[in-house]
Amino acid sequence: TSASPSPTGTGSALKPVRYLRSGGGLDGAAGTAGTVNVAAANGNHDGTPTNPQVFTATGLTGTYTGGATAFDLAVDAGTAIGNGVQIRVSYDLTGNGSVERVETYRYFATDPIPGAERYRQTQGLLSATGTLGNLSGGTVRVEVWNAIGGAPTILGVGNSSTVTLPYGS
């Protein structure tokens, strides 16, 4: 015998690897390679997003795996000396506007040699507040800014920068 009514799927499975996209998307599929400019810090903004590039994914549902957030960003300050790019990842687990978890990572000091460098979570957490849990229609917001430095930094988007969420479907 068969079940009546027939069971239905709950939609597509959450893709934990999210790609930073031009226009501010944080998508489950890579896009065309491109770049966005991260404004110069012109001061010390360590730990405080200032003029960030913002990337957002909404309507996410997934089971927390107990792991940690990971990221791999392509950044290039060109020949500028003293730039430091920083990232903050915020989790609103239910999409209701209340952020349950905020992770701010230590900035990555770029080199003055043209060409992309890799900024990863291995820089370490600067601060973390709140607790992760299951996502149910949740929102993840990623902010990338220059914490220090007097020049803009180029951030790769599309297929060159990712954030991996600690979630399964």
mmCIF file of N, CA, C and O in Angstrom, residues 68-70 89-94 98-103 105 131-133 135 139-141 163-167:
data_model
loop_
_atom_site.group_PDB
_atom_site.id
_atom_site.type_symbol
_atom_site.label_atom_id
_atom_site.label_comp_id
_atom_site.label_asym_id
_atom_site.label_seq_id
_atom_site.Cartn_x
_atom_site.Cartn_y
_atom_site.Cartn_z
ATOM 1 N N ALA A 68 32.303 24.463 12.768
ATOM 2 C CA ALA A 68 32.560 25.902 12.818
ATOM 3 C C ALA A 68 32.459 26.505 11.421
ATOM 4 O O ALA A 68 32.595 25.812 10.417
ATOM 5 N N THR A 69 32.228 27.795 11.374
ATOM 6 C CA THR A 69 32.210 28.530 10.122
ATOM 7 C C THR A 69 33.606 28.484 9.504
ATOM 8 O O THR A 69 34.607 28.569 10.210
ATOM 9 N N ALA A 70 33.664 28.357 8.184
ATOM 10 C CA ALA A 70 34.928 28.422 7.456
ATOM 11 C C ALA A 70 34.748 29.416 6.311
ATOM 12 O O ALA A 70 33.628 29.637 5.844
ATOM 13 N N VAL A 89 30.505 37.226 10.396
ATOM 14 C CA VAL A 89 29.408 36.370 9.934
ATOM 15 C C VAL A 89 28.340 36.374 11.031
ATOM 16 O O VAL A 89 28.635 36.066 12.191
ATOM 17 N N SER A 90 27.120 36.745 10.647
ATOM 18 C CA SER A 90 26.008 36.821 11.593
ATOM 19 C C SER A 90 24.925 35.829 11.198
ATOM 20 O O SER A 90 24.567 35.726 10.024
ATOM 21 N N TYR A 91 24.402 35.122 12.196
ATOM 22 C CA TYR A 91 23.377 34.100 11.992
ATOM 23 C C TYR A 91 22.081 34.496 12.690
ATOM 24 O O TYR A 91 22.045 34.641 13.913
ATOM 25 N N ASP A 92 21.015 34.672 11.919
ATOM 26 C CA ASP A 92 19.654 34.830 12.426
ATOM 27 C C ASP A 92 18.985 33.486 12.136
ATOM 28 O O ASP A 92 18.592 33.209 11.005
ATOM 29 N N LEU A 93 18.904 32.630 13.135
ATOM 30 C CA LEU A 93 18.523 31.229 12.906
ATOM 31 C C LEU A 93 17.112 31.032 12.379
ATOM 32 O O LEU A 93 16.843 30.041 11.701
ATOM 33 N N THR A 94 16.209 31.964 12.650
ATOM 34 C CA THR A 94 14.823 31.798 12.204
ATOM 35 C C THR A 94 14.374 32.866 11.212
ATOM 36 O O THR A 94 13.227 32.843 10.769
ATOM 37 N N SER A 98 16.215 38.664 14.682
ATOM 38 C CA SER A 98 16.997 38.562 15.911
ATOM 39 C C SER A 98 18.229 37.695 15.637
ATOM 40 O O SER A 98 18.100 36.517 15.313
ATOM 41 N N VAL A 99 19.409 38.269 15.765
ATOM 42 C CA VAL A 99 20.649 37.560 15.456
ATOM 43 C C VAL A 99 21.091 36.763 16.684
ATOM 44 O O VAL A 99 21.313 37.327 17.753
ATOM 45 N N GLU A 100 21.207 35.443 16.512
ATOM 46 C CA GLU A 100 21.580 34.566 17.621
ATOM 47 C C GLU A 100 23.085 34.349 17.759
ATOM 48 O O GLU A 100 23.564 33.989 18.827
ATOM 49 N N ARG A 101 23.839 34.548 16.684
ATOM 50 C CA ARG A 101 25.282 34.282 16.719
ATOM 51 C C ARG A 101 26.005 35.287 15.832
ATOM 52 O O ARG A 101 25.588 35.523 14.687
ATOM 53 N N VAL A 102 27.078 35.872 16.358
ATOM 54 C CA VAL A 102 27.916 36.792 15.591
ATOM 55 C C VAL A 102 29.365 36.363 15.776
ATOM 56 O O VAL A 102 29.829 36.219 16.912
ATOM 57 N N GLU A 103 30.068 36.160 14.670
ATOM 58 C CA GLU A 103 31.477 35.771 14.688
ATOM 59 C C GLU A 103 32.283 36.822 13.928
ATOM 60 O O GLU A 103 32.022 37.074 12.757
ATOM 61 N N TYR A 105 36.176 37.699 12.867
ATOM 62 C CA TYR A 105 37.497 37.086 12.755
ATOM 63 C C TYR A 105 38.584 38.152 12.746
ATOM 64 O O TYR A 105 38.346 39.295 12.352
ATOM 65 N N THR A 131 24.985 31.629 20.322
ATOM 66 C CA THR A 131 25.114 30.195 20.113
ATOM 67 C C THR A 131 24.497 29.806 18.782
ATOM 68 O O THR A 131 23.435 30.297 18.416
ATOM 69 N N LEU A 132 25.169 28.907 18.078
ATOM 70 C CA LEU A 132 24.608 28.366 16.847
ATOM 71 C C LEU A 132 23.592 27.275 17.175
ATOM 72 O O LEU A 132 23.691 26.616 18.212
ATOM 73 N N GLY A 133 22.649 27.095 16.287
ATOM 74 C CA GLY A 133 21.642 26.050 16.388
ATOM 75 C C GLY A 133 21.110 25.797 15.003
ATOM 76 O O GLY A 133 21.631 26.319 14.008
ATOM 77 N N LEU A 135 19.028 25.989 11.609
ATOM 78 C CA LEU A 135 18.448 27.062 10.805
ATOM 79 C C LEU A 135 17.041 26.650 10.376
ATOM 80 O O LEU A 135 16.842 25.537 9.890
ATOM 81 N N THR A 139 18.644 33.464 8.223
ATOM 82 C CA THR A 139 19.399 34.422 7.424
ATOM 83 C C THR A 139 20.851 34.423 7.882
ATOM 84 O O THR A 139 21.117 34.435 9.085
ATOM 85 N N VAL A 140 21.755 34.396 6.914
ATOM 86 C CA VAL A 140 23.183 34.527 7.207
ATOM 87 C C VAL A 140 23.666 35.783 6.489
ATOM 88 O O VAL A 140 23.410 35.975 5.301
ATOM 89 N N ARG A 141 24.361 36.628 7.251
ATOM 90 C CA ARG A 141 24.870 37.894 6.717
ATOM 91 C C ARG A 141 26.385 37.903 6.880
ATOM 92 O O ARG A 141 26.906 37.634 7.972
ATOM 93 N N VAL A 163 32.103 31.112 1.780
ATOM 94 C CA VAL A 163 31.881 30.929 3.212
ATOM 95 C C VAL A 163 31.203 29.569 3.339
ATOM 96 O O VAL A 163 30.215 29.298 2.649
ATOM 97 N N THR A 164 31.747 28.711 4.211
ATOM 98 C CA THR A 164 31.160 27.390 4.414
ATOM 99 C C THR A 164 30.480 27.362 5.775
ATOM 100 O O THR A 164 31.123 27.577 6.812
ATOM 101 N N LEU A 165 29.178 27.140 5.749
ATOM 102 C CA LEU A 165 28.361 27.145 6.957
ATOM 103 C C LEU A 165 28.396 25.762 7.620
ATOM 104 O O LEU A 165 28.413 24.738 6.933
ATOM 105 N N PRO A 166 28.368 25.698 8.948
ATOM 106 C CA PRO A 166 28.434 24.429 9.655
ATOM 107 C C PRO A 166 27.059 23.751 9.722
ATOM 108 O O PRO A 166 26.516 23.498 10.807
ATOM 109 N N TYR A 167 26.480 23.489 8.552
ATOM 110 C CA TYR A 167 25.121 22.946 8.473
ATOM 111 C C TYR A 167 25.019 21.857 7.427
ATOM 112 O O TYR A 167 25.701 21.876 6.420
#
